[in-house]
Coordinates of C-alpha atoms in Angstrom, one line a residue:
M231 CA -103.5 -43.2 48.2
N232 CA -104.2 -44.0 44.6
R233 CA -104.4 -40.2 44.0
Y234 CA -100.9 -39.8 45.5
V235 CA -99.6 -42.6 43.3
S236 CA -101.1 -41.0 40.2
L237 CA -99.5 -37.7 41.1
L238 CA -96.1 -39.4 41.7
F239 CA -96.3 -41.0 38.2
L240 CA -97.1 -37.7 36.6
L241 CA -94.1 -36.1 38.4
F242 CA -91.7 -38.8 37.2
G243 CA -93.1 -38.5 33.7
F244 CA -92.5 -34.8 33.6
L245 CA -88.9 -35.2 34.9
F246 CA -88.2 -37.8 32.2
L247 CA -89.5 -35.6 29.4
M248 CA -87.3 -32.7 30.7
V249 CA -84.1 -34.9 30.7
A250 CA -85.0 -36.3 27.3
C251 CA -85.4 -32.8 25.8
K252 CA -82.1 -31.6 27.4
T253 CA -80.2 -34.6 26.0
Q254 CA -81.6 -34.1 22.5
Q255 CA -80.3 -30.5 22.5
T256 CA -76.7 -31.5 23.1
I257 CA -76.4 -34.1 20.3
P258 CA -74.2 -32.5 17.5
Q259 CA -76.0 -31.9 14.3
K260 CA -74.3 -32.9 11.0
V261 CA -74.3 -29.8 8.7
E262 CA -72.8 -29.4 5.2
P263 CA -69.8 -27.0 5.1
K264 CA -70.6 -23.6 3.7
P265 CA -68.2 -21.5 1.7
E266 CA -66.1 -19.4 4.2
T267 CA -66.8 -15.8 4.0
P268 CA -63.5 -14.0 3.0
R269 CA -62.0 -12.1 5.9
E270 CA -59.9 -8.9 5.5
E271 CA -56.4 -9.8 6.7
T272 CA -54.0 -7.3 8.2
P273 CA -51.4 -6.4 5.4
K274 CA -47.8 -7.5 5.9
I275 CA -45.4 -4.7 6.4
E276 CA -42.7 -5.2 3.8
P277 CA -40.7 -2.9 1.6
I278 CA -42.6 -2.8 -1.8
P279 CA -40.9 -1.5 -4.9
P280 CA -42.4 1.7 -6.3
S281 CA -43.6 -0.1 -9.4
E282 CA -46.0 -2.9 -10.1
K283 CA -44.3 -6.2 -9.5
T284 CA -45.4 -7.4 -13.0
D285 CA -43.4 -4.7 -14.8
F286 CA -40.1 -6.5 -14.5
V287 CA -39.4 -10.2 -14.3
E288 CA -36.0 -11.6 -13.6
V289 CA -34.8 -13.9 -16.3
N290 CA -32.4 -16.9 -15.8
F291 CA -30.0 -16.0 -18.6
E292 CA -26.2 -16.2 -18.4
L293 CA -24.4 -13.5 -20.3
P294 CA -21.0 -14.1 -21.9
Q295 CA -17.8 -12.8 -20.3
Q296 CA -17.0 -9.2 -20.8
P297 CA -14.0 -8.5 -23.1
R298 CA -11.1 -7.0 -21.3
E299 CA -8.2 -4.9 -22.5
F300 CA -5.9 -2.3 -21.0
R301 CA -6.1 1.0 -22.9
G302 CA -4.1 3.6 -21.0
F303 CA -2.6 7.0 -21.7
W304 CA 0.1 8.8 -19.8
V305 CA -0.6 12.4 -18.7
A306 CA 2.9 13.9 -18.2
T307 CA 2.9 17.0 -15.9
V308 CA 6.7 17.6 -15.7
V309 CA 7.5 20.8 -17.5
N310 CA 3.8 20.9 -18.5
I311 CA 4.2 18.3 -21.3
D312 CA 0.5 17.3 -21.3
W313 CA -1.2 19.1 -18.5
P314 CA -1.6 21.8 -17.2
E315 CA -0.7 23.9 -20.2
S316 CA 0.9 26.3 -17.8
G317 CA 1.4 26.5 -14.1
T318 CA 0.3 30.2 -14.2
D319 CA -3.1 29.3 -15.7
S320 CA -6.1 29.7 -13.4
W321 CA -7.4 26.6 -11.6
E322 CA -10.6 26.9 -13.5
K323 CA -8.8 26.9 -16.9
Q324 CA -6.7 23.9 -15.7
K325 CA -9.8 22.1 -14.7
A326 CA -11.4 22.8 -18.1
D327 CA -8.3 21.6 -19.9
F328 CA -8.1 18.4 -17.9
L329 CA -11.8 17.6 -18.6
K330 CA -11.3 18.1 -22.3
L331 CA -8.4 15.6 -22.2
L332 CA -10.5 13.1 -20.3
D333 CA -13.5 13.5 -22.5
Y334 CA -11.4 13.1 -25.6
Y335 CA -9.9 9.8 -24.4
Q336 CA -13.3 8.6 -23.1
G337 CA -14.6 9.2 -26.6
L338 CA -11.8 7.0 -28.0
N339 CA -12.9 4.2 -25.6
F340 CA -9.8 4.3 -23.4
N341 CA -10.1 3.1 -19.8
A342 CA -7.0 4.1 -17.8
A343 CA -5.4 7.5 -17.2
I344 CA -1.8 7.4 -15.8
V345 CA -1.4 10.8 -14.3
Q346 CA 1.9 12.2 -13.1
I347 CA 1.3 13.6 -9.6
R348 CA 5.0 13.7 -8.4
A349 CA 7.5 14.8 -11.0
A350 CA 10.6 15.8 -9.1
G351 CA 10.4 15.9 -5.4
D352 CA 7.2 17.9 -5.6
A353 CA 3.4 17.2 -5.4
F354 CA 0.1 17.9 -7.2
Y355 CA -1.7 17.4 -3.8
P356 CA -1.2 18.7 -0.3
S357 CA 1.6 16.7 1.2
N358 CA 3.5 16.4 4.4
Y359 CA 6.6 15.3 2.4
A360 CA 6.8 17.6 -0.6
P361 CA 6.0 21.1 -1.7
W362 CA 3.4 22.0 -4.3
S363 CA 4.7 21.6 -7.8
R364 CA 5.5 24.7 -9.8
Y365 CA 4.1 22.9 -12.8
L366 CA 0.7 23.2 -11.2
T367 CA 0.9 26.6 -9.5
G368 CA 3.7 28.5 -11.3
Q369 CA 5.9 28.6 -8.2
E370 CA 7.1 25.7 -6.2
G371 CA 5.6 25.6 -2.7
K372 CA 2.8 28.0 -3.7
S373 CA -0.7 26.6 -3.0
P374 CA -3.2 26.6 -5.9
Q375 CA -5.8 29.3 -5.8
T376 CA -8.7 27.0 -4.9
L377 CA -10.3 25.3 -1.9
E378 CA -10.5 22.1 -3.9
N379 CA -7.9 19.4 -3.6
P380 CA -6.6 19.1 -7.2
L381 CA -5.9 15.3 -6.8
S382 CA -9.2 14.5 -5.3
W383 CA -11.0 16.4 -8.0
M384 CA -9.0 14.7 -10.8
I385 CA -9.6 11.2 -9.4
R386 CA -13.4 11.9 -9.1
E387 CA -13.8 13.3 -12.6
T388 CA -11.7 10.4 -14.0
H389 CA -13.9 7.8 -12.3
L390 CA -17.1 9.5 -13.3
R391 CA -16.1 8.8 -16.9
G392 CA -15.5 5.1 -16.2
I393 CA -11.7 5.5 -16.4
E394 CA -9.2 4.2 -13.9
F395 CA -6.8 6.6 -12.2
H396 CA -3.2 5.4 -11.9
A397 CA -1.1 7.8 -9.8
W398 CA 2.3 8.2 -11.5
L399 CA 5.3 9.0 -9.4
N400 CA 9.0 9.4 -10.2
P401 CA 10.7 8.0 -7.1
Y402 CA 14.4 9.0 -7.4
R403 CA 14.4 12.2 -9.5
A404 CA 14.7 15.1 -7.0
T405 CA 15.0 18.0 -9.6
F406 CA 14.4 18.3 -13.3
D407 CA 17.4 20.6 -13.8
D408 CA 20.1 22.3 -11.7
K409 CA 18.2 25.5 -11.1
T410 CA 18.0 25.0 -7.4
E411 CA 17.0 28.6 -6.8
L412 CA 13.6 27.7 -8.1
L413 CA 13.0 25.1 -5.4
S414 CA 10.9 25.7 -2.4
P415 CA 12.6 25.9 1.0
D416 CA 10.5 22.9 1.9
H417 CA 12.0 20.8 -0.9
D418 CA 14.1 17.8 0.2
F419 CA 17.1 19.4 -1.5
F420 CA 17.2 21.8 1.4
L421 CA 15.7 19.7 4.1
H422 CA 17.9 16.7 3.5
P423 CA 21.0 17.7 1.5
D424 CA 22.8 14.5 2.5
W425 CA 20.2 12.6 0.5
M426 CA 21.1 14.4 -2.8
L427 CA 23.4 13.3 -5.5
N428 CA 24.3 15.5 -8.5
Y429 CA 24.5 13.8 -11.8
G430 CA 24.4 15.4 -15.2
S431 CA 22.2 18.4 -14.9
K432 CA 19.9 17.0 -12.2
Y433 CA 19.8 16.0 -8.5
Y434 CA 18.7 12.5 -7.5
Y435 CA 17.7 10.9 -4.2
N436 CA 20.5 8.5 -3.3
P437 CA 18.9 5.0 -3.8
G438 CA 21.5 3.4 -1.5
L439 CA 20.4 5.2 1.7
P440 CA 17.9 3.4 3.9
E441 CA 16.3 6.7 5.0
V442 CA 15.6 7.6 1.4
K443 CA 13.7 4.3 0.9
E444 CA 11.7 4.9 4.1
H445 CA 10.9 8.5 2.9
L446 CA 9.6 7.2 -0.4
K447 CA 7.5 4.6 1.3
K448 CA 5.9 7.3 3.5
I449 CA 5.1 9.3 0.3
I450 CA 3.4 6.2 -1.2
Q451 CA 1.5 5.5 2.0
E452 CA 0.2 9.1 2.2
I453 CA -1.3 8.8 -1.3
V454 CA -2.8 5.4 -0.9
Y455 CA -4.3 6.1 2.5
N456 CA -5.8 9.5 1.5
Y457 CA -6.9 9.0 -2.1
D458 CA -9.1 6.6 -4.1
V459 CA -6.4 5.7 -6.6
D460 CA -6.6 2.6 -8.7
A461 CA -2.9 2.1 -8.8
I462 CA 0.5 3.5 -7.9
H463 CA 2.7 3.7 -11.0
F464 CA 6.5 4.1 -11.5
D465 CA 8.1 5.0 -14.8
D466 CA 11.5 4.0 -16.2
Y467 CA 13.7 6.3 -14.1
F468 CA 15.4 4.3 -11.4
Y469 CA 19.2 4.8 -11.4
P470 CA 19.5 7.5 -14.1
Y471 CA 20.3 6.9 -17.7
K472 CA 24.1 7.1 -18.0
V473 CA 25.7 10.3 -19.0
A474 CA 28.9 10.1 -21.1
N475 CA 32.1 10.3 -19.2
Q476 CA 30.4 10.6 -15.8
E477 CA 30.1 8.1 -12.9
F478 CA 27.1 8.2 -10.7
P479 CA 28.5 9.5 -7.4
D480 CA 27.3 6.8 -4.9
Q481 CA 30.7 5.1 -4.3
A482 CA 30.9 6.2 -0.6
T483 CA 27.4 4.9 0.0
F484 CA 28.3 1.6 -1.6
Q485 CA 31.4 1.2 0.6
K486 CA 29.3 1.8 3.6
F487 CA 26.4 -0.6 2.9
K488 CA 27.7 -3.2 0.5
K489 CA 27.7 -6.9 1.4
S490 CA 30.9 -8.9 1.4
G491 CA 31.9 -9.7 -2.2
Q492 CA 29.0 -7.7 -3.7
S493 CA 29.7 -5.7 -6.9
I494 CA 28.4 -2.1 -7.1
A495 CA 26.1 -3.2 -10.0
D496 CA 24.5 -6.0 -7.9
W497 CA 24.3 -3.6 -4.9
R498 CA 22.4 -1.0 -7.0
R499 CA 20.0 -3.6 -8.3
E500 CA 19.4 -4.8 -4.8
N501 CA 18.5 -1.3 -3.7
V502 CA 15.9 -1.0 -6.5
N503 CA 14.6 -4.5 -5.8
T504 CA 14.2 -3.7 -2.1
L505 CA 12.3 -0.5 -2.9
V506 CA 9.9 -2.3 -5.3
K507 CA 9.3 -5.1 -2.8
E508 CA 8.6 -2.8 0.1
V509 CA 6.5 -0.3 -1.8
C510 CA 4.3 -3.3 -2.8
Q511 CA 4.0 -4.3 0.9
T512 CA 3.2 -0.7 1.9
I513 CA 0.4 -0.5 -0.7
K514 CA -1.2 -3.9 0.1
A515 CA -1.0 -3.3 3.8
S516 CA -3.2 -0.3 3.4
K517 CA -5.5 -1.1 0.5
P518 CA -5.0 -4.6 -1.1
W519 CA -7.0 -3.6 -4.1
V520 CA -4.7 -0.7 -5.2
Q521 CA -2.4 -2.1 -7.9
F522 CA 1.3 -1.4 -8.2
G523 CA 2.6 -1.1 -11.8
I524 CA 5.9 -0.1 -13.4
S525 CA 6.7 0.9 -17.0
P526 CA 10.4 0.1 -17.5
F527 CA 12.6 0.8 -20.5
G528 CA 11.7 -1.7 -23.2
V529 CA 14.9 -3.8 -23.2
W530 CA 15.8 -6.0 -20.2
R531 CA 19.2 -7.0 -21.6
N532 CA 20.7 -7.5 -25.1
K533 CA 21.4 -11.0 -26.2
D534 CA 25.1 -10.3 -26.5
K535 CA 25.2 -9.8 -22.7
D536 CA 22.9 -12.6 -21.7
P537 CA 21.5 -15.5 -23.8
N538 CA 18.2 -14.9 -22.2
G539 CA 18.2 -11.4 -23.5
S540 CA 16.4 -10.0 -26.6
A541 CA 17.7 -9.9 -30.1
T542 CA 18.3 -6.2 -29.8
Q543 CA 21.2 -3.7 -29.8
A544 CA 19.9 -1.1 -27.3
G545 CA 22.5 1.4 -26.2
Q546 CA 21.4 1.2 -22.6
T547 CA 19.3 -1.5 -20.9
N548 CA 17.3 -2.0 -17.7
F549 CA 19.6 -4.6 -16.1
D550 CA 23.0 -3.2 -17.0
D551 CA 22.5 0.5 -17.0
L552 CA 19.4 1.5 -15.0
Y553 CA 20.0 -1.4 -12.4
A554 CA 16.3 -2.3 -12.7
D555 CA 15.3 -6.0 -13.1
P556 CA 11.7 -6.3 -14.1
L557 CA 11.9 -10.1 -14.4
T558 CA 12.7 -10.4 -10.7
W559 CA 9.8 -8.1 -9.9
M560 CA 7.4 -10.2 -11.9
E561 CA 8.7 -13.6 -10.7
N562 CA 8.4 -12.5 -7.0
K563 CA 4.9 -11.0 -7.5
W564 CA 6.1 -7.6 -6.3
I565 CA 4.1 -5.8 -9.0
D566 CA 0.6 -6.2 -10.4
Y567 CA 1.4 -5.1 -13.9
L568 CA 4.3 -4.2 -16.2
I569 CA 4.2 -1.8 -19.2
P570 CA 7.6 -2.1 -21.0
Q571 CA 8.1 1.0 -23.2
L572 CA 8.5 -0.2 -26.7
Y573 CA 8.8 3.2 -28.5
W574 CA 10.2 1.8 -31.7
S575 CA 8.7 0.8 -35.1
M576 CA 7.7 -2.8 -35.9
D577 CA 11.0 -3.7 -37.6
F578 CA 13.4 -1.1 -36.3
S579 CA 16.9 -2.7 -36.7
L580 CA 18.3 -2.0 -33.2
A581 CA 15.2 -2.7 -31.2
S582 CA 12.2 -4.1 -33.1
Y583 CA 8.7 -3.6 -31.6
R584 CA 7.8 -7.1 -33.0
V585 CA 10.9 -8.8 -31.5
L586 CA 10.5 -7.2 -28.1
S587 CA 6.7 -7.9 -28.0
D588 CA 7.4 -11.5 -28.6
W589 CA 10.2 -11.5 -25.9
W590 CA 8.0 -10.0 -23.2
N591 CA 5.1 -12.3 -24.1
E592 CA 7.2 -15.3 -23.2
R593 CA 8.4 -13.8 -19.9
S594 CA 5.4 -12.6 -17.9
F595 CA 5.6 -15.0 -15.0
G596 CA 1.8 -14.8 -14.7
T597 CA 2.0 -11.0 -14.2
A598 CA -0.3 -8.7 -16.3
V599 CA 1.9 -7.3 -19.1
Y600 CA 0.8 -4.4 -21.4
I601 CA 2.9 -2.7 -24.0
G602 CA 3.9 1.0 -24.0
N603 CA 3.6 2.7 -27.4
G604 CA 5.2 5.9 -28.5
P605 CA 2.8 7.9 -30.8
Y606 CA 4.9 11.0 -30.0
K607 CA 7.2 9.7 -32.8
I608 CA 4.5 9.8 -35.5
R609 CA 5.6 12.1 -38.3
D610 CA 8.4 13.4 -36.0
N611 CA 11.3 10.9 -36.1
A612 CA 14.3 9.9 -38.1
D613 CA 12.8 6.4 -38.5
V614 CA 10.7 6.8 -41.6
A615 CA 8.4 4.0 -40.6
W616 CA 6.7 6.5 -38.3
N617 CA 5.6 8.6 -41.4
D618 CA 3.0 5.9 -42.1
P619 CA -0.3 6.6 -40.1
E620 CA -0.9 2.8 -40.0
E621 CA 2.3 2.0 -38.1
L622 CA 0.6 2.4 -34.7
I623 CA -2.4 0.4 -35.8
R624 CA -0.2 -2.5 -36.9
Q625 CA 1.6 -2.5 -33.5
V626 CA -1.6 -2.6 -31.5
A627 CA -3.1 -5.3 -33.7
Y628 CA 0.0 -7.4 -33.3
I629 CA -0.2 -7.2 -29.5
R630 CA -3.6 -8.8 -29.7
T631 CA -2.1 -11.9 -31.3
L632 CA 0.1 -12.6 -28.2
P633 CA -1.8 -14.3 -25.4
A634 CA 0.2 -13.0 -22.4
L635 CA -0.1 -9.3 -23.4
G636 CA -3.3 -7.6 -22.3
G637 CA -3.3 -4.2 -23.9
N638 CA -1.4 -1.0 -24.5
S639 CA -0.6 2.4 -23.1
Y640 CA 0.4 5.5 -25.1
F641 CA 3.0 8.2 -24.4
S642 CA 2.0 10.8 -24.2
A643 CA -1.6 12.2 -24.0
K644 CA -1.0 15.2 -26.3
S645 CA 0.5 13.0 -29.1
L646 CA -2.9 11.8 -30.0
Y647 CA -4.8 14.8 -28.8
S648 CA -3.1 18.0 -29.9
K649 CA -1.7 16.3 -33.0
N650 CA -2.2 13.0 -34.9
Q651 CA -6.0 13.0 -34.4
D652 CA -6.3 11.2 -37.7
V653 CA -4.3 8.3 -36.3
A654 CA -6.4 8.4 -33.1
G655 CA -9.5 8.1 -35.4
L656 CA -7.9 5.1 -37.1
L657 CA -7.3 3.5 -33.8
K658 CA -10.9 3.9 -32.7
N659 CA -12.5 2.9 -35.9
Q660 CA -10.3 -0.2 -36.5
L661 CA -9.5 -1.5 -33.0
Y662 CA -11.2 0.6 -30.2
D663 CA -14.7 0.8 -31.8
K664 CA -16.3 -0.3 -28.5
P665 CA -15.6 0.4 -24.9
V666 CA -14.2 -2.6 -22.9
L667 CA -13.4 -3.1 -19.2
P668 CA -9.8 -3.0 -18.1
P669 CA -8.3 -6.3 -16.8
A670 CA -9.4 -7.5 -13.4
F671 CA -7.0 -9.1 -10.9
E672 CA -7.5 -11.4 -8.0
P673 CA -6.8 -10.3 -4.4
R674 CA -3.7 -11.9 -2.8
Q675 CA -5.7 -12.9 0.3
Q676 CA -9.4 -13.9 0.6
V677 CA -11.8 -10.9 1.0
E678 CA -15.4 -10.8 1.9
I679 CA -17.6 -8.5 -0.3
S680 CA -21.4 -8.4 -0.2
M681 CA -22.9 -8.8 -3.6
P682 CA -25.8 -6.4 -4.2
Q683 CA -29.2 -7.7 -5.3
V684 CA -31.8 -5.7 -7.0
R685 CA -35.2 -6.3 -5.3
G686 CA -37.3 -3.7 -7.2
L687 CA -37.3 -1.8 -10.5
S688 CA -39.4 1.1 -11.6
N689 CA -39.6 3.3 -14.7
E690 CA -39.6 7.0 -14.0
G691 CA -39.6 8.6 -17.4
Q692 CA -36.1 8.4 -18.8
E693 CA -34.8 7.0 -15.6
L694 CA -34.8 3.5 -14.2
R695 CA -34.8 3.3 -10.4
L696 CA -33.1 0.4 -8.7
E697 CA -34.1 -0.6 -5.2
L698 CA -31.3 -2.7 -3.6
D699 CA -31.5 -5.2 -0.8
G700 CA -29.2 -3.0 1.4
P701 CA -26.5 -0.3 1.2
L702 CA -23.8 -1.0 -1.3
D703 CA -20.6 -2.6 0.0
P704 CA -17.8 0.0 -0.1
A705 CA -15.9 -2.4 -2.3
I706 CA -18.4 -2.0 -5.2
R707 CA -17.0 0.6 -7.6
Y708 CA -19.4 0.6 -10.6
V709 CA -22.8 -0.6 -11.7
L710 CA -22.7 -1.8 -15.4
F711 CA -26.0 -1.4 -17.2
R712 CA -27.1 -2.4 -20.7
E713 CA -30.4 -2.8 -22.6
G714 CA -31.6 -4.7 -25.7
K715 CA -34.6 -5.5 -27.7
S716 CA -33.9 -9.2 -27.2
L717 CA -31.7 -11.5 -25.1
E718 CA -29.4 -11.9 -28.1
S719 CA -29.0 -8.2 -28.7
L720 CA -28.4 -7.7 -25.0
Q721 CA -25.2 -9.7 -25.2
T722 CA -23.5 -7.1 -27.4
A723 CA -25.3 -4.0 -26.2
P724 CA -23.2 -1.0 -25.2
I725 CA -22.6 -0.7 -21.4
Q726 CA -23.2 2.3 -19.2
K727 CA -20.5 2.3 -16.5
I728 CA -21.7 4.3 -13.5
W729 CA -19.5 5.2 -10.6
V730 CA -20.9 4.3 -7.2
G731 CA -17.6 3.8 -5.2
G732 CA -18.0 4.4 -1.5
S733 CA -21.6 5.8 -1.9
R734 CA -23.3 3.2 0.4
V735 CA -26.6 3.9 -1.4
S736 CA -29.5 1.5 -1.4
N737 CA -31.2 2.9 -4.5
L738 CA -30.0 4.2 -7.8
A739 CA -31.3 6.1 -10.8
I740 CA -30.0 5.1 -14.2
R741 CA -30.6 6.6 -17.6
T742 CA -32.7 4.3 -19.6
S743 CA -34.1 3.9 -23.2
N744 CA -36.9 1.6 -21.9
Q745 CA -36.1 -1.5 -23.9
E746 CA -37.5 -5.0 -23.4
F747 CA -34.4 -6.6 -21.7
L748 CA -31.9 -5.2 -19.4
A749 CA -28.8 -6.5 -17.5
I750 CA -27.2 -5.1 -14.3
H751 CA -23.7 -6.1 -13.2
W752 CA -21.6 -5.0 -10.3
L753 CA -17.9 -4.3 -10.5
D754 CA -15.7 -4.4 -7.4
H755 CA -12.5 -2.6 -6.7
F756 CA -10.4 -5.5 -8.0
G757 CA -12.2 -5.0 -11.4
R758 CA -14.2 -8.3 -11.0
I759 CA -17.8 -8.7 -11.9
L760 CA -19.4 -10.0 -8.7
G761 CA -22.8 -10.7 -10.0
S762 CA -25.3 -10.2 -12.8
Q763 CA -29.1 -10.0 -13.0
V764 CA -31.1 -10.0 -16.2
F765 CA -34.7 -8.6 -16.3
H766 CA -37.5 -8.7 -18.8
N767 CA -39.4 -5.4 -19.0
L768 CA -43.0 -6.4 -19.6
S769 CA -44.1 -2.8 -20.4
P770 CA -41.3 -1.4 -22.5
S771 CA -41.9 2.0 -24.2
L772 CA -39.7 1.5 -27.2
P773 CA -39.1 4.5 -29.5

């Protein structure tokens, strides 16, 4: 019995020891933390710029506003005044001549070309509403000997040089002379003879006919829709300048369409006003960023006819003779800019440039106003003031003192190109020594434009490659690029203006001199700078 009790105690003891050992193994042991062995993580899949991130650092630095000034030149194509030299020249020669003209004015720091693409019921582009111009091809209605579209080519080359392209049309002039045998069978003279009025030695579209107005609007719509123009531009020819002892033959139309009690002068002005208003609506309905500008005769009315008129004695005026009323156009915002043609010397007794500049400065109604200058008169006019090479310089300098006037345009291109290059040199050295941007304007309705952001930069020899955060918005026209050795010098550094309109690219290559600081700006099709970024190049390779 005792032996069994002893064995039983031994068995219980053994079991107790087993439980005790098992319990001891499950008690957590306190240990000091050891340094964690680094683990190799899976890399994040992100777009990485082709350069080291430390090469360029964005700097929070606000640059001053860019100076703005309109610097335009008219390229007259009618009777080959400026370009082409001849309609019988080959297309290749015409192209070379146009590029020489553009390069010359780019070198003078001009920023707007006003190119005549419809001179007299014709066209410098393939049109459903007009035959090819004989001033381009030598024979009206004959196609140019090229597969290129001349207008598309001209616009592209102009933009590549950082210059705006304003498409200049003469709305009412149907022929330049009475040689109707030179007209194409597709000219409106033959297709719509009931639209034509003969006055002096020319034929004109009858401004009083509603169908003429609709036809002109279709012409404008065709251009705006199909071409990347910056503006539609009319000159000073509305109702024609009066011919002595002749009456413009629109009395029958007046009797048909006049309002009760309306005079023929008021009716004519209403016809022009309606055209201007509806052309503006046509343009903005298609492309709100395309400007509408007009360059009227320089005198609205003489003071002896209207106390609000200018102290001038012009033989003919806009309001009383051409039935054009620029003040009404500006007041109603039917145009984006006005360029009155002040082709007189500073103190010419009958129509002083100084007096008229002051007059227009006080009557802009918030519309952009530039002044049209006449360098074609230099050393070639009865007014001896034009014999002084400094006359033009004084005029442009005077405009800069008037706050409502934003620049100048010059008629015509050859007057400072084929001759008077010494005056052009004075203009550049004294007033146009640096390129500037043309004036911007605000859209009439709110628009949404995506502002580009540079997310990566890399140097590739003499090129700087920009990686963007996405494809460019079609509204972005130019990238503006400048470099400097310091932030201070960056503020006045020359700007590269690089055309990117409609490209939709997400990376760009820009010529660089590899300096320490650089700035990138984006210009939209309203001419506005949408955004700027400034970068510090930590590894510049200065010369």
